[in-house]
XYZ file of C-alpha atoms in Angstrom:
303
model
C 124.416 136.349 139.836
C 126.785 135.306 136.990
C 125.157 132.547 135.108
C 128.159 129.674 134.602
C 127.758 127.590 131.951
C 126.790 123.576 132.437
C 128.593 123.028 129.619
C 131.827 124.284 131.477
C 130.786 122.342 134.769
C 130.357 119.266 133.327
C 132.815 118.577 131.392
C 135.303 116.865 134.074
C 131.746 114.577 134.799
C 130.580 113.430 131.105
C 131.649 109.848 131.958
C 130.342 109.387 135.295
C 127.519 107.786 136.463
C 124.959 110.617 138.205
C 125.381 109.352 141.811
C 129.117 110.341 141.204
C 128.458 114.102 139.858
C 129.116 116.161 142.465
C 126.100 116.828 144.973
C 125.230 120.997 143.678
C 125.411 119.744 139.871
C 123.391 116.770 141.036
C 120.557 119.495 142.431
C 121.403 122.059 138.983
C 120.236 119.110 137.006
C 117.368 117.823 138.863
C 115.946 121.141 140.482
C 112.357 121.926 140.194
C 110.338 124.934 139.896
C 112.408 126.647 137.399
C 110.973 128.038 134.102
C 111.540 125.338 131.224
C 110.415 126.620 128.147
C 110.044 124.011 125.385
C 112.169 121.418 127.187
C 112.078 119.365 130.802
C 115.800 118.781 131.203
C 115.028 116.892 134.494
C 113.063 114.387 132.574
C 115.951 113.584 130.336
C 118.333 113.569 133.347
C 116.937 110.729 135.001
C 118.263 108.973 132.410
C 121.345 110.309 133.045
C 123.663 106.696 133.249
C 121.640 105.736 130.328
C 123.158 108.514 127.819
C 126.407 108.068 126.075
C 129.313 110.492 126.360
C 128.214 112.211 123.631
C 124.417 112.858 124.628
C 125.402 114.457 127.996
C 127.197 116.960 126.199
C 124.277 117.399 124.108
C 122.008 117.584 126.687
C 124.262 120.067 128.660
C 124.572 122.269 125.534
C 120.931 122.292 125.503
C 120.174 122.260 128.899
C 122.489 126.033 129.000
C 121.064 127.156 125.401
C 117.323 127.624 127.453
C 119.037 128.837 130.430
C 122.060 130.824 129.837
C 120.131 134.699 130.232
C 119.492 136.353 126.471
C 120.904 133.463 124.823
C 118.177 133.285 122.461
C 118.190 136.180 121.529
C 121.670 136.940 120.762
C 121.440 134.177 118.713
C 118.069 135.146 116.962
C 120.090 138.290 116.218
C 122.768 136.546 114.613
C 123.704 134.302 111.648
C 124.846 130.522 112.244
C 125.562 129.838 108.837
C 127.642 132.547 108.830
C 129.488 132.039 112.075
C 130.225 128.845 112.032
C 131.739 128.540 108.426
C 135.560 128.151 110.342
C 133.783 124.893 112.075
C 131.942 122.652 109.662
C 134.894 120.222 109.556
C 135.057 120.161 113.642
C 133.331 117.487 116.121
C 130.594 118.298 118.047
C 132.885 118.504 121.247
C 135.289 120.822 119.408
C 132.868 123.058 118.584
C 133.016 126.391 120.727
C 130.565 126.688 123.430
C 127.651 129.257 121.906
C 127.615 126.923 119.019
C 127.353 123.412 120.715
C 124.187 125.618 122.584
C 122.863 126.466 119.109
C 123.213 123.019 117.647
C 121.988 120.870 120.091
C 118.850 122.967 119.788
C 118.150 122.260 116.314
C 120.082 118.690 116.064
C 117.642 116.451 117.380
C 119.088 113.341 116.107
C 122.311 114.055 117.508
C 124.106 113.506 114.016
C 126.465 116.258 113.784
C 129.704 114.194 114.103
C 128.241 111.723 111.011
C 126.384 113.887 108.001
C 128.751 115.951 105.466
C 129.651 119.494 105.567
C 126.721 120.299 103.047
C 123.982 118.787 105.869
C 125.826 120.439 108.818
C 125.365 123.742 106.376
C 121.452 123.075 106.151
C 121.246 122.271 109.832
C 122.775 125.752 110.918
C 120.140 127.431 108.408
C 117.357 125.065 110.163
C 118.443 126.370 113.930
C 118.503 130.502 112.161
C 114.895 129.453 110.527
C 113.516 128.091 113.670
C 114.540 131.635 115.624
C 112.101 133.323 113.647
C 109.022 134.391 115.145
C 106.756 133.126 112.581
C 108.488 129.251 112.502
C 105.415 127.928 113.957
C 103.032 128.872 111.910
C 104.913 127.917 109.131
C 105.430 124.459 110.120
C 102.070 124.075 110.774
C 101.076 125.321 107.241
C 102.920 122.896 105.549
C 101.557 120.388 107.248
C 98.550 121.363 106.371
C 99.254 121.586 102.986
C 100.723 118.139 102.926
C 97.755 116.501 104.411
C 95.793 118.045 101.429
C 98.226 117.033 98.837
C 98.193 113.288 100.244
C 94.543 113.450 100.320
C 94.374 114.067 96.484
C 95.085 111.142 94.590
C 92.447 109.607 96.677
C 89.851 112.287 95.779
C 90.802 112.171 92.482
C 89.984 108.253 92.038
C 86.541 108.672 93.696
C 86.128 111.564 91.122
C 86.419 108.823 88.613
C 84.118 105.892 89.681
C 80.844 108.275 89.572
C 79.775 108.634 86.003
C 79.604 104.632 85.766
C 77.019 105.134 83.349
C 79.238 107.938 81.017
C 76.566 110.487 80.958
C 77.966 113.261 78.918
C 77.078 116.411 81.298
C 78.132 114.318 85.052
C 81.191 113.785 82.753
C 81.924 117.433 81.922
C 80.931 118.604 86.022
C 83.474 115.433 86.736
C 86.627 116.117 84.276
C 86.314 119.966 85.780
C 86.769 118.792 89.366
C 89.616 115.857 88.466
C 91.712 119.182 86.251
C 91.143 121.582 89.496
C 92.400 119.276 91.606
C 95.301 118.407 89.495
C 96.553 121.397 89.266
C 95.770 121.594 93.351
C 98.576 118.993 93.427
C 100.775 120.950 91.288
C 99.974 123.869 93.025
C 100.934 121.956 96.724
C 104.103 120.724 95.197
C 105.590 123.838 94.359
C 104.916 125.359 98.073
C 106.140 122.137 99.520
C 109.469 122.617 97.809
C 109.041 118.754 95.776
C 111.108 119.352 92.412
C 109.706 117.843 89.011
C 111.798 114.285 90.030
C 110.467 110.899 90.778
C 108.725 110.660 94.613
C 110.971 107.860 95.479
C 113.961 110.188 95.057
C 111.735 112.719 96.998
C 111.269 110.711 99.413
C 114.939 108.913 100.040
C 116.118 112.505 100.579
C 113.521 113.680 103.325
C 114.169 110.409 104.858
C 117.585 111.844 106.063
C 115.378 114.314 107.682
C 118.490 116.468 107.187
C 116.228 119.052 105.411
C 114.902 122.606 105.658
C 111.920 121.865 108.753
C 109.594 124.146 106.827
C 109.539 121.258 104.129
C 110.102 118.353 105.906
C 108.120 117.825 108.848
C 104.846 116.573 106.934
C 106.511 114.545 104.773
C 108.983 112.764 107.661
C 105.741 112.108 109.762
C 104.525 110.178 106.724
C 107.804 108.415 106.708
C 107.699 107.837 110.479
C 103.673 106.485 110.529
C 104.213 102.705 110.350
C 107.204 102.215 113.354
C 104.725 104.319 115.708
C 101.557 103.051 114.610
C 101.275 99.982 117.709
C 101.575 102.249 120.260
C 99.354 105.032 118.903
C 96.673 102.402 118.229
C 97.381 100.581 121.891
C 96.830 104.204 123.104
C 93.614 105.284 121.061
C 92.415 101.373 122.591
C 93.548 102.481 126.239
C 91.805 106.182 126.016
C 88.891 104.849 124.556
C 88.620 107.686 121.894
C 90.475 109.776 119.466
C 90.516 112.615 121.363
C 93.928 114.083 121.446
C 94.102 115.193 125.564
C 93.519 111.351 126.038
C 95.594 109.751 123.695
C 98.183 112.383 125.012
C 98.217 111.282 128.166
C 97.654 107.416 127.652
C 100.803 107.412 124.752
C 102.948 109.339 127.819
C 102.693 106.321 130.260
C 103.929 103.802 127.497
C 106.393 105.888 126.644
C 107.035 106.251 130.504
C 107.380 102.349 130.507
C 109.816 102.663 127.445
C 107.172 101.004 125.210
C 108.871 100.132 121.476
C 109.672 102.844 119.802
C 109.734 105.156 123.029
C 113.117 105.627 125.247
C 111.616 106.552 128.265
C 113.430 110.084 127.918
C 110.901 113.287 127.076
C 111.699 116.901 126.030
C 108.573 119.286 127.234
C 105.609 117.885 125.491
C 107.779 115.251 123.484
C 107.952 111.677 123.489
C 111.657 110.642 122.234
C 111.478 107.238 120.448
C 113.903 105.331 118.080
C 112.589 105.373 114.091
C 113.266 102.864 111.760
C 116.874 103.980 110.962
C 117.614 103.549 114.651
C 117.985 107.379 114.922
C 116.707 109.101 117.815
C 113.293 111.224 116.910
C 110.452 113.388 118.634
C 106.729 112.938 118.446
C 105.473 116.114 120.129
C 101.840 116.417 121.224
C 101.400 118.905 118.364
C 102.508 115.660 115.993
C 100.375 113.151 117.471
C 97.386 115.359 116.808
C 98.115 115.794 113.233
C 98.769 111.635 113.268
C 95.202 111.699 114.735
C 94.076 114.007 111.952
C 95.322 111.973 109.175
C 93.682 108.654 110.969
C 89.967 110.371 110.715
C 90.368 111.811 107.128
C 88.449 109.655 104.644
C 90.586 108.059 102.120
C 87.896 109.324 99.439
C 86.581 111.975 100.629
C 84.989 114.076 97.805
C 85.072 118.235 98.315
């Protein structure tokens, strides 16, 4: 059976209320028992009359890009960058329909139609990076490695306070450790892709989180932290631990309840919230646990 694209059937429908669509794209969009790897479309479409214009396209782009047989990997097999060079200056909706699939996968803010032709450049490199088999594991490795590199200035100062007394051989053991983990930081910097500029201009352009994902996913959750702190904590208070499965699952039904940040709306294992430039973000269960993570490390911990 020919696969027809959402994208095609719903065009006519973007601005009408679900209870309008016509009854088989009603059932497309809300059937159950399908395979949804990485995504539960039906959990955004019951939100349906909530989403703008814009977003239903979106979410039918994306909705086709998991569906639409070998899709992926055509497209792991190809270049966006250099495809859709004809197309930076277009709007989302003019966009043909393999790249609206391909964009909506990796635009998660829905920004396309309001960052320069420079950031729509970066975000088709993000969606070719993210294609690669070992995109995971990367992102997870610089996580790690920003974790560390957060945790150093910290270790560094506790380094400091223990030779009170100035002995001259704590003092030589001491200096050692402060100059290895020095260059640690240096060391973390460089793999992290920070440049030798100021952090506050580091940080001002990974708050655009318009970025390469590799190198910005640790350093926008540190960004993020303080808008989704309340209901992290209300969760933690709910679950009665710190174990991720629980927090999980109590952080869900707040989000469920549209609990500030949250929308109510949910991609697979992600919570969709609203951060503190109004821009719609993810905290994925993988995210949360690295939150929890950073919650339990000891400010001054000494290795």
């Amino acid at each position: 059976m020919t696969y027809i694209l959402l994208l095609d059937q719903i065009f006519p429908f973007l601005e009408s209320q679900f209870s309008a669509l016509p009854i088989d794209l009603q059932n497309r969009l809300t059937q159950k028992g399908i395979e949804k790897p990485n995504i539960d479309i039906s959990a955004n479409v019951s939100k349906w009359d909530k989403l703008s214009k814009l977003q239903r396209e979106y979410l039918a782009a994306l909705y086709d890009f998991h569906y639409s047989p070998n899709h992926r990997e055509k497209a792991a097999s190809e270049k966006l960058i250099e495809s859709i060079a004809p197309y930076l200056g277009k709007k989302f909706s003019d966009l043909p329909q393999q790249m609206k699939m391909n964009i909506a996968y990796v635009d998660i803010f829905q920004k396309w139609d309001e960052i320069s032709t420079e950031q729509r450049k970066q975000m088709a490199r993000d969606f070719d990076a993210s294609l690669q088999p070992d995109y995971e594991k990367t992102v997870n490795q610089y996580c790690d490695w920003e974790l560390e590199r957060q945790s150093i200035p910290d270790q560094i100062f506790n380094w400091q306070r223990l030779n009170p007394n100035g002995i001259a051989s704590e003092q030589i053991i001491i200096d050692t450790k402060i100059k290895e983990l020095e260059e640690r930081e240096i060391e973390l910097k460089e793999l992290l892709g920070y440049s030798n500029s100021n952090n506050e201009q580091e940080l001002k352009q990974a708050e655009s989180i318009l970025v390469t994902p590799h190198i910005s996913v640790a350093r926008v959750n540190k960004l993020r932290r303080n808008i989704l702190d309340p209901a992290i904590e209300e969760a933690i208070k709910k679950a009665g631990t710190t174990e991720l499965a629980d927090v999980f699952l109590q952080l869900k039904e707040l989000a469920k309840d549209e609990c500030p940040p949250f929308t109510g709306i949910f991609e697979g294992d992600a919570l969709c919230y609203t951060n503190e430039n109004d821009i719609q973000a993810k905290l994925s269960r993988s995210a949360l646990g690295k939150r929890l993570k950073r919650r339990q490390m000891p400010l001054n911990t000494v290795y």
